[in-house]
Amino acid sequence: MSSSSSSAMRRGMPWLVVAGVLVAAISLRGPIVAPTPVLSDIEADLDVGSVAAGLLTSAPVLMFAMLTPLAALVIRRAGAELALLLSLCGVLVGTFVRALPGFGWMLAGMFVIGAFITIGNVVIPVVIRRDVPPERVAFVTAMYAATLNVGSLVTSLGTAPLAGLIGWHAALMAWSVLTVVGIALWAVHMRTSRGTDDGLSGLQPSPGTRDAASRETAGGVDAATITGPMPVVGAARSTRSIVRRPVSWLLVAAFGLQCTIYYGLTTWLPTIATDELGLSPTAAGAVASIFQGAGIAGAFVVPVLARFAPRWVAPVVICASWLAVTVGLIVAPEWLWGWLAIGAIGHAGGFVVIFSTLVAVTRSDREAAGLSALVQGAGYSIGALGGPAMGALHEATGGWSLALVVMLACAVAYCAALAGAVFTSARGAR
């Protein structure tokens, strides 16, 4: 590449947009994870059981499953820029609602947070594909995927220490500062941007730009799909042929089981670390944060493997990762930090394998959109059960052994579903 074209590329990179997207991404997962390091305090102070406490992370996931079509409509009506600003403002409102006295308000706040995060989940890929030069789409999308884990990491690490200083109510409120920064930065972008497209053009780039962006890949994976929960906006409903294909339900099972394990463990890891290892809430939150922090690197593992290794290697690594973390928590919980670092490869890279397989087994953009909607809608509905189910098993048995055995069973079933989907995809490719 010549120096002149390199300079043009640098001039064409919309750094304010990229910065706004990345700062916004911190607020698209952090608020969901923030209560988990202090769940024991929440249970004690609000006099609720483990099942009810588990709903705090399930509520946003249910919103992901239910409101994606509505989010797409909001984006069409408001336009991409305004929709992202609305998403951040809604997360901020939900954070304040969550701080009101009583568990009912706290749960309501989590529903509000989840509803507005759903808009952000849908619109950010639209902004990336529209505004980022095609040759940089994969890079910026990977940065976005990693930054989602940054938000979870920061809140996992910081909530318990803050709660020790100012109480858990104020600690959860304190993270609203990050959302305010995102709102301010995105508002600056909207103010300085001239010639903003209307909502429809914002969602449908010009054919040349769109085709170029759709060809940009990371390790053979379409850049717009590598972060997982990124529905195609404005797509038609799933066709009857999609529903009748076994691979569709294998993908639903794989995505649903992965979400179940991920949200179940994310909800209760700090509590497990406290109960099983005798750690303080601050130390337990720090150990649990490894599950989010290592996922920052894990988001790049599968694209690298897809580029340099045979196709079967990536799913085998992902399956081994999930089996390692679930077996490890049962047989050697004292090595919790190591198991979580390995498990992070599974939860970050698993999305890549599932959605790249989805792309491989569909024959058109419309079919891919329909299958994406099916996989995410059903998968998130299944995944929402993870937190309450683990809480119920803990409440019934007084320990974590049975709950972890159930997570192991889910991991085994996940491996079977993922292997079946990838095998079916490979057969179709031949």
Short mmCIF file of C-alpha atoms in Angstrom, two decimals:
data_model
loop_
_atom_site.label_atom_id
_atom_site.label_comp_id
_atom_site.label_asym_id
_atom_site.label_seq_id
_atom_site.Cartn_x
_atom_site.Cartn_y
_atom_site.Cartn_z
CA MET A 1 0.00 0.00 0.00
CA SER A 2 1.36 3.41 -0.94
CA SER A 3 1.94 6.12 1.62
CA SER A 4 -0.70 8.30 -0.06
CA SER A 5 -3.37 5.60 0.20
CA SER A 6 -2.33 4.92 3.80
CA SER A 7 -2.74 8.60 4.59
CA ALA A 8 -6.13 8.61 2.91
CA MET A 9 -7.14 5.66 5.03
CA ARG A 10 -6.10 7.48 8.19
CA ARG A 11 -7.97 10.61 7.12
CA GLY A 12 -11.04 8.53 6.34
CA MET A 13 -11.17 6.83 9.75
CA PRO A 14 -13.94 8.51 11.81
CA TRP A 15 -12.15 8.45 15.13
CA LEU A 16 -14.84 10.39 16.99
CA VAL A 17 -17.43 7.86 15.86
CA VAL A 18 -15.17 4.97 16.87
CA ALA A 19 -14.47 6.54 20.27
CA GLY A 20 -18.18 7.14 20.80
CA VAL A 21 -19.02 3.55 19.89
CA LEU A 22 -16.37 2.10 22.20
CA VAL A 23 -17.33 4.29 25.16
CA ALA A 24 -20.98 3.42 24.56
CA ALA A 25 -20.10 -0.28 24.50
CA ILE A 26 -18.87 -0.07 28.09
CA SER A 27 -22.45 0.73 29.11
CA LEU A 28 -23.96 -2.15 27.12
CA ARG A 29 -22.77 -4.95 29.45
CA GLY A 30 -21.38 -3.31 32.60
CA PRO A 31 -24.79 -2.42 34.11
CA ILE A 32 -25.89 -6.07 33.81
CA VAL A 33 -22.82 -7.42 35.60
CA ALA A 34 -22.52 -4.66 38.21
CA PRO A 35 -24.89 -6.18 40.84
CA THR A 36 -23.26 -9.63 40.81
CA PRO A 37 -20.35 -8.91 43.19
CA VAL A 38 -22.80 -7.68 45.84
CA LEU A 39 -25.66 -10.16 45.34
CA SER A 40 -25.25 -11.51 48.86
CA ASP A 41 -25.69 -8.02 50.29
CA ILE A 42 -28.69 -7.40 48.03
CA GLU A 43 -30.32 -10.66 49.19
CA ALA A 44 -29.75 -9.80 52.85
CA ASP A 45 -30.72 -6.11 52.71
CA LEU A 46 -33.80 -6.56 50.51
CA ASP A 47 -34.84 -9.88 52.08
CA VAL A 48 -35.04 -11.83 48.82
CA GLY A 49 -33.97 -15.36 47.96
CA SER A 50 -31.43 -16.59 45.46
CA VAL A 51 -34.05 -17.19 42.76
CA ALA A 52 -35.24 -13.59 42.93
CA ALA A 53 -31.67 -12.28 43.01
CA GLY A 54 -30.88 -14.31 39.91
CA LEU A 55 -33.61 -12.43 38.05
CA LEU A 56 -31.46 -9.29 38.16
CA THR A 57 -29.25 -10.60 35.36
CA SER A 58 -32.04 -12.51 33.61
CA ALA A 59 -34.28 -9.47 33.17
CA PRO A 60 -32.00 -7.74 30.63
CA VAL A 61 -31.49 -11.00 28.74
CA LEU A 62 -35.25 -11.41 28.40
CA MET A 63 -35.38 -7.92 26.93
CA PHE A 64 -32.75 -8.94 24.37
CA ALA A 65 -34.99 -11.83 23.32
CA MET A 66 -38.26 -9.93 23.23
CA LEU A 67 -37.48 -6.44 22.03
CA THR A 68 -35.06 -6.81 19.11
CA PRO A 69 -37.83 -6.27 16.50
CA LEU A 70 -39.02 -3.17 18.38
CA ALA A 71 -35.44 -1.91 18.62
CA ALA A 72 -35.10 -2.20 14.85
CA LEU A 73 -38.28 -0.14 14.44
CA VAL A 74 -36.97 2.54 16.82
CA ILE A 75 -33.74 2.77 14.84
CA ARG A 76 -35.63 3.11 11.57
CA ARG A 77 -37.77 5.91 12.97
CA ALA A 78 -35.10 7.81 14.88
CA GLY A 79 -31.99 7.19 12.79
CA ALA A 80 -28.79 5.52 13.92
CA GLU A 81 -27.20 8.45 15.81
CA LEU A 82 -30.29 9.40 17.76
CA ALA A 83 -31.08 5.75 18.50
CA LEU A 84 -27.67 5.21 20.12
CA LEU A 85 -28.08 8.38 22.17
CA LEU A 86 -31.54 7.17 23.21
CA SER A 87 -30.04 3.82 24.20
CA LEU A 88 -27.49 5.43 26.51
CA CYS A 89 -30.04 7.81 28.01
CA GLY A 90 -32.36 4.86 28.67
CA VAL A 91 -29.57 2.93 30.41
CA LEU A 92 -28.97 6.00 32.59
CA VAL A 93 -32.68 6.23 33.47
CA GLY A 94 -32.74 2.52 34.28
CA THR A 95 -29.74 2.95 36.58
CA PHE A 96 -31.66 5.59 38.54
CA VAL A 97 -34.79 3.44 38.67
CA ARG A 98 -32.69 0.54 39.95
CA ALA A 99 -31.48 2.74 42.82
CA LEU A 100 -34.99 3.40 44.18
CA PRO A 101 -35.81 1.63 47.48
CA GLY A 102 -37.15 -1.91 47.22
CA PHE A 103 -36.42 -4.99 45.17
CA GLY A 104 -39.34 -4.29 42.84
CA TRP A 105 -37.78 -1.03 41.69
CA MET A 106 -34.41 -2.69 41.35
CA LEU A 107 -35.84 -5.39 39.09
CA ALA A 108 -37.81 -2.80 37.12
CA GLY A 109 -34.61 -0.83 36.59
CA MET A 110 -32.90 -3.93 35.20
CA PHE A 111 -35.76 -4.42 32.74
CA VAL A 112 -35.41 -0.78 31.63
CA ILE A 113 -31.64 -1.16 31.29
CA GLY A 114 -32.07 -4.32 29.23
CA ALA A 115 -34.67 -2.74 26.96
CA PHE A 116 -32.43 0.17 26.03
CA ILE A 117 -29.30 -1.96 25.77
CA THR A 118 -31.19 -3.95 23.13
CA ILE A 119 -31.32 -0.81 20.98
CA GLY A 120 -27.57 -0.36 21.39
CA ASN A 121 -26.92 -4.02 20.51
CA VAL A 122 -28.72 -3.54 17.21
CA VAL A 123 -27.57 -0.05 16.21
CA ILE A 124 -23.83 -0.14 16.87
CA PRO A 125 -23.11 -2.68 14.10
CA VAL A 126 -25.14 -0.43 11.78
CA VAL A 127 -22.97 2.56 12.69
CA ILE A 128 -19.77 0.55 12.23
CA ARG A 129 -20.74 -0.80 8.82
CA ARG A 130 -21.95 2.60 7.63
CA ASP A 131 -19.27 4.97 8.93
CA VAL A 132 -16.06 2.92 9.18
CA PRO A 133 -13.99 2.35 6.01
CA PRO A 134 -14.57 -1.21 4.73
CA GLU A 135 -10.93 -2.21 5.23
CA ARG A 136 -11.22 -1.32 8.94
CA VAL A 137 -14.65 -2.83 9.70
CA ALA A 138 -13.27 -6.10 11.07
CA PHE A 139 -10.76 -4.29 13.30
CA VAL A 140 -13.32 -1.87 14.76
CA THR A 141 -15.88 -4.65 15.23
CA ALA A 142 -13.33 -6.73 17.16
CA MET A 143 -12.52 -3.65 19.27
CA TYR A 144 -16.24 -3.28 19.99
CA ALA A 145 -16.53 -6.95 21.02
CA ALA A 146 -13.53 -6.57 23.33
CA THR A 147 -14.90 -3.35 24.83
CA LEU A 148 -18.13 -5.09 25.79
CA ASN A 149 -15.96 -7.27 28.01
CA VAL A 150 -14.12 -4.21 29.32
CA GLY A 151 -17.40 -2.87 30.68
CA SER A 152 -18.06 -6.16 32.45
CA LEU A 153 -14.49 -6.31 33.73
CA VAL A 154 -14.50 -2.80 35.20
CA THR A 155 -17.80 -3.25 37.04
CA SER A 156 -16.85 -6.73 38.29
CA LEU A 157 -13.61 -5.39 39.71
CA GLY A 158 -14.90 -2.14 41.14
CA THR A 159 -18.37 -2.72 42.56
CA ALA A 160 -17.40 -4.56 45.74
CA PRO A 161 -14.62 -2.12 46.77
CA LEU A 162 -16.95 0.80 46.10
CA ALA A 163 -19.72 -0.91 48.07
CA GLY A 164 -17.34 -1.27 51.01
CA LEU A 165 -16.77 2.49 50.98
CA ILE A 166 -20.16 3.96 50.07
CA GLY A 167 -22.65 1.07 50.23
CA TRP A 168 -23.91 -1.09 47.38
CA HIS A 169 -26.76 1.27 46.40
CA ALA A 170 -24.35 4.12 45.78
CA ALA A 171 -21.79 1.79 44.21
CA LEU A 172 -24.28 0.70 41.54
CA MET A 173 -25.20 4.33 40.93
CA ALA A 174 -21.55 5.32 40.58
CA TRP A 175 -21.22 3.45 37.29
CA SER A 176 -23.68 5.88 35.73
CA VAL A 177 -20.65 8.17 35.31
CA LEU A 178 -19.46 5.94 32.46
CA THR A 179 -22.85 6.21 30.77
CA VAL A 180 -22.82 10.00 31.15
CA VAL A 181 -19.40 10.10 29.47
CA GLY A 182 -20.78 8.02 26.61
CA ILE A 183 -23.79 10.32 26.25
CA ALA A 184 -21.57 13.40 26.21
CA LEU A 185 -19.16 11.98 23.65
CA TRP A 186 -21.93 10.80 21.34
CA ALA A 187 -23.73 14.14 21.66
CA VAL A 188 -20.52 15.90 20.60
CA HIS A 189 -20.36 13.65 17.56
CA MET A 190 -23.97 14.41 16.65
CA ARG A 191 -23.38 18.13 17.08
CA THR A 192 -20.23 18.22 14.97
CA SER A 193 -21.61 15.90 12.32
CA ARG A 194 -23.18 17.67 9.36
CA GLY A 195 -25.11 15.95 6.65
CA THR A 196 -26.46 13.24 8.95
CA ASP A 197 -28.54 10.69 7.04
CA ASP A 198 -32.14 10.10 7.96
CA GLY A 199 -33.10 6.91 9.75
CA LEU A 200 -33.67 4.84 6.60
CA SER A 201 -30.42 5.77 4.89
CA GLY A 202 -28.60 5.29 8.16
CA LEU A 203 -29.70 1.69 8.18
CA GLN A 204 -29.18 1.02 4.48
CA PRO A 205 -25.79 2.21 3.21
CA SER A 206 -25.20 2.72 -0.46
CA PRO A 207 -24.86 -0.55 -2.37
CA GLY A 208 -21.14 -0.08 -3.00
CA THR A 209 -20.35 0.64 0.64
CA ARG A 210 -22.56 -2.15 1.86
CA ASP A 211 -21.11 -4.74 -0.48
CA ALA A 212 -17.56 -3.75 0.41
CA ALA A 213 -18.32 -3.89 4.13
CA SER A 214 -20.02 -7.24 3.85
CA ARG A 215 -16.94 -8.67 2.15
CA GLU A 216 -14.63 -7.53 4.95
CA THR A 217 -13.87 -10.53 7.12
CA ALA A 218 -11.87 -11.51 10.17
CA GLY A 219 -10.61 -15.03 9.74
CA GLY A 220 -13.33 -15.83 7.23
CA VAL A 221 -16.13 -14.48 9.43
CA ASP A 222 -18.32 -11.62 8.29
CA ALA A 223 -17.23 -8.65 10.41
CA ALA A 224 -20.80 -7.67 11.18
CA THR A 225 -21.49 -11.01 12.84
CA ILE A 226 -18.37 -11.80 14.83
CA THR A 227 -19.55 -10.28 18.08
CA GLY A 228 -22.63 -12.45 18.29
CA PRO A 229 -25.72 -10.49 19.31
CA MET A 230 -25.97 -8.33 16.18
CA PRO A 231 -29.25 -8.86 14.32
CA VAL A 232 -29.56 -7.70 10.71
CA VAL A 233 -31.85 -4.69 10.81
CA GLY A 234 -34.96 -4.65 8.64
CA ALA A 235 -34.77 -8.36 7.74
CA ALA A 236 -37.80 -10.46 6.87
CA ARG A 237 -39.20 -13.07 9.22
CA SER A 238 -37.71 -16.51 9.29
CA THR A 239 -39.00 -18.60 6.45
CA ARG A 240 -40.63 -21.96 6.83
CA SER A 241 -37.57 -23.63 5.31
CA ILE A 242 -35.38 -22.24 8.11
CA VAL A 243 -37.62 -23.68 10.82
CA ARG A 244 -37.64 -27.08 9.14
CA ARG A 245 -33.85 -27.39 8.93
CA PRO A 246 -32.19 -29.35 11.79
CA VAL A 247 -29.11 -27.10 11.70
CA SER A 248 -31.31 -24.16 12.72
CA TRP A 249 -32.31 -25.86 15.94
CA LEU A 250 -28.77 -27.04 16.59
CA LEU A 251 -27.69 -23.40 16.44
CA VAL A 252 -30.58 -22.37 18.69
CA ALA A 253 -29.55 -25.05 21.20
CA ALA A 254 -25.88 -24.05 21.06
CA PHE A 255 -26.58 -20.34 21.50
CA GLY A 256 -29.20 -20.91 24.20
CA LEU A 257 -27.00 -23.27 26.20
CA GLN A 258 -24.00 -20.95 25.90
CA CYS A 259 -26.10 -18.04 27.19
CA THR A 260 -27.44 -20.24 30.01
CA ILE A 261 -23.95 -21.15 31.22
CA TYR A 262 -22.54 -17.66 30.71
CA TYR A 263 -25.29 -15.76 32.52
CA GLY A 264 -25.62 -18.43 35.21
CA LEU A 265 -21.90 -18.25 36.03
CA THR A 266 -21.68 -14.48 35.59
CA THR A 267 -24.52 -14.03 38.09
CA TRP A 268 -23.14 -16.27 40.81
CA LEU A 269 -19.35 -16.44 40.38
CA PRO A 270 -18.58 -13.85 43.08
CA THR A 271 -20.90 -15.63 45.50
CA ILE A 272 -19.39 -19.02 44.65
CA ALA A 273 -15.90 -17.62 45.23
CA THR A 274 -17.00 -16.29 48.62
CA ASP A 275 -18.80 -19.46 49.69
CA GLU A 276 -16.33 -22.04 48.37
CA LEU A 277 -13.02 -20.26 48.87
CA GLY A 278 -13.81 -17.92 51.77
CA LEU A 279 -12.81 -14.83 49.82
CA SER A 280 -13.90 -11.34 50.76
CA PRO A 281 -16.44 -9.69 48.45
CA THR A 282 -13.70 -7.51 46.96
CA ALA A 283 -11.40 -10.47 46.28
CA ALA A 284 -14.30 -12.56 44.96
CA GLY A 285 -15.26 -9.79 42.54
CA ALA A 286 -11.66 -9.53 41.39
CA VAL A 287 -11.42 -13.27 40.73
CA ALA A 288 -14.79 -13.32 38.95
CA SER A 289 -13.68 -10.42 36.77
CA ILE A 290 -11.17 -12.76 35.11
CA PHE A 291 -14.13 -14.36 33.33
CA GLN A 292 -14.85 -11.00 31.71
CA GLY A 293 -11.30 -9.71 31.38
CA ALA A 294 -9.83 -12.71 29.60
CA GLY A 295 -12.76 -12.50 27.20
CA ILE A 296 -11.20 -9.32 25.81
CA ALA A 297 -8.45 -11.44 24.27
CA GLY A 298 -10.82 -14.35 23.70
CA ALA A 299 -12.80 -12.32 21.18
CA PHE A 300 -9.80 -12.47 18.82
CA VAL A 301 -8.97 -16.17 19.30
CA VAL A 302 -11.45 -17.66 16.85
CA PRO A 303 -10.71 -15.28 13.94
CA VAL A 304 -7.01 -16.09 14.34
CA LEU A 305 -7.67 -19.85 14.47
CA ALA A 306 -10.01 -19.59 11.48
CA ARG A 307 -7.28 -17.94 9.47
CA PHE A 308 -4.38 -20.25 10.34
CA ALA A 309 -5.88 -23.61 11.41
CA PRO A 310 -8.30 -26.18 9.95
CA ARG A 311 -11.96 -25.34 10.33
CA TRP A 312 -12.61 -27.90 13.08
CA VAL A 313 -9.96 -26.50 15.43
CA ALA A 314 -11.90 -23.43 16.61
CA PRO A 315 -15.07 -25.30 17.72
CA VAL A 316 -12.93 -27.95 19.45
CA VAL A 317 -11.09 -25.23 21.39
CA ILE A 318 -14.39 -23.59 22.36
CA CYS A 319 -15.94 -26.88 23.52
CA ALA A 320 -12.81 -27.77 25.50
CA SER A 321 -12.92 -24.35 27.13
CA TRP A 322 -16.50 -24.75 28.36
CA LEU A 323 -15.87 -28.30 29.60
CA ALA A 324 -12.71 -27.17 31.40
CA VAL A 325 -14.41 -24.37 33.31
CA THR A 326 -17.47 -26.42 34.34
CA VAL A 327 -15.47 -29.52 35.33
CA GLY A 328 -12.81 -27.40 37.01
CA LEU A 329 -15.28 -25.56 39.22
CA ILE A 330 -16.54 -28.92 40.48
CA VAL A 331 -13.31 -30.86 41.04
CA ALA A 332 -10.79 -28.12 41.85
CA PRO A 333 -12.51 -24.84 42.83
CA GLU A 334 -9.27 -23.61 44.41
CA TRP A 335 -7.99 -23.10 40.85
CA LEU A 336 -10.97 -20.87 40.09
CA TRP A 337 -8.90 -18.10 38.50
CA GLY A 338 -7.36 -20.52 36.00
CA TRP A 339 -10.66 -22.13 35.04
CA LEU A 340 -12.22 -18.72 34.48
CA ALA A 341 -9.37 -17.61 32.22
CA ILE A 342 -9.89 -20.74 30.11
CA GLY A 343 -13.67 -20.32 30.18
CA ALA A 344 -13.38 -16.79 28.86
CA ILE A 345 -12.16 -18.21 25.55
CA GLY A 346 -15.40 -20.16 25.35
CA HIS A 347 -17.81 -17.35 26.04
CA ALA A 348 -16.05 -14.82 23.81
CA GLY A 349 -15.09 -17.17 20.99
CA GLY A 350 -18.27 -19.22 21.10
CA PHE A 351 -20.29 -16.34 19.68
CA VAL A 352 -17.90 -16.17 16.75
CA VAL A 353 -18.18 -19.90 15.97
CA ILE A 354 -21.97 -19.91 16.25
CA PHE A 355 -22.56 -16.87 14.09
CA SER A 356 -19.95 -17.75 11.49
CA THR A 357 -21.65 -21.15 11.20
CA LEU A 358 -24.97 -19.36 10.83
CA VAL A 359 -23.56 -17.38 7.92
CA ALA A 360 -22.15 -20.54 6.35
CA VAL A 361 -25.45 -22.48 6.35
CA THR A 362 -27.63 -19.72 4.92
CA ARG A 363 -28.03 -19.03 1.23
CA SER A 364 -28.97 -15.34 1.21
CA ASP A 365 -28.97 -12.18 3.35
CA ARG A 366 -32.69 -12.61 3.95
CA GLU A 367 -32.28 -16.19 5.12
CA ALA A 368 -29.34 -15.21 7.33
CA ALA A 369 -31.44 -12.46 8.90
CA GLY A 370 -34.32 -14.83 9.58
CA LEU A 371 -32.07 -17.47 11.11
CA SER A 372 -30.25 -14.81 13.16
CA ALA A 373 -33.58 -13.64 14.59
CA LEU A 374 -34.61 -17.22 15.41
CA VAL A 375 -31.30 -18.12 17.04
CA GLN A 376 -31.11 -14.97 19.14
CA GLY A 377 -34.76 -14.75 20.10
CA ALA A 378 -35.00 -18.37 21.23
CA GLY A 379 -31.43 -18.51 22.52
CA TYR A 380 -31.69 -15.49 24.81
CA SER A 381 -35.03 -16.79 26.11
CA ILE A 382 -33.29 -20.02 27.12
CA GLY A 383 -30.26 -18.17 28.47
CA ALA A 384 -32.40 -16.02 30.76
CA LEU A 385 -33.02 -19.14 32.87
CA GLY A 386 -29.35 -19.51 33.84
CA GLY A 387 -29.22 -17.13 36.79
CA PRO A 388 -32.55 -18.06 38.44
CA ALA A 389 -31.97 -21.79 37.85
CA MET A 390 -28.59 -21.76 39.59
CA GLY A 391 -30.06 -19.67 42.38
CA ALA A 392 -32.96 -22.10 42.82
CA LEU A 393 -30.64 -25.12 42.98
CA HIS A 394 -28.42 -23.36 45.50
CA GLU A 395 -31.43 -22.41 47.60
CA ALA A 396 -32.78 -25.98 47.50
CA THR A 397 -29.51 -27.72 48.38
CA GLY A 398 -27.65 -25.12 50.42
CA GLY A 399 -24.55 -25.53 48.23
CA TRP A 400 -23.28 -25.10 44.71
CA SER A 401 -22.42 -28.69 43.76
CA LEU A 402 -25.72 -29.58 42.08
CA ALA A 403 -25.92 -26.23 40.30
CA LEU A 404 -22.43 -26.72 38.89
CA VAL A 405 -23.23 -30.28 37.80
CA VAL A 406 -26.22 -28.90 35.89
CA MET A 407 -23.91 -26.34 34.24
CA LEU A 408 -21.61 -29.21 33.26
CA ALA A 409 -24.55 -31.07 31.73
CA CYS A 410 -25.41 -27.90 29.80
CA ALA A 411 -21.79 -27.71 28.60
CA VAL A 412 -21.89 -31.30 27.33
CA ALA A 413 -25.15 -30.65 25.50
CA TYR A 414 -23.68 -27.42 24.12
CA CYS A 415 -20.69 -29.27 22.70
CA ALA A 416 -22.97 -31.79 21.01
CA ALA A 417 -25.15 -29.06 19.49
CA LEU A 418 -22.19 -26.96 18.34
CA ALA A 419 -20.39 -29.96 16.85
CA GLY A 420 -23.57 -30.99 15.05
CA ALA A 421 -24.07 -27.52 13.61
CA VAL A 422 -20.45 -27.17 12.49
CA PHE A 423 -20.44 -30.68 10.98
CA THR A 424 -23.65 -29.91 9.09
CA SER A 425 -22.14 -26.66 7.87
CA ALA A 426 -18.99 -28.44 6.66
CA ARG A 427 -21.05 -31.04 4.79
CA GLY A 428 -23.03 -28.29 3.11
CA ALA A 429 -19.81 -26.56 2.07
CA ARG A 430 -18.63 -29.72 0.33
#
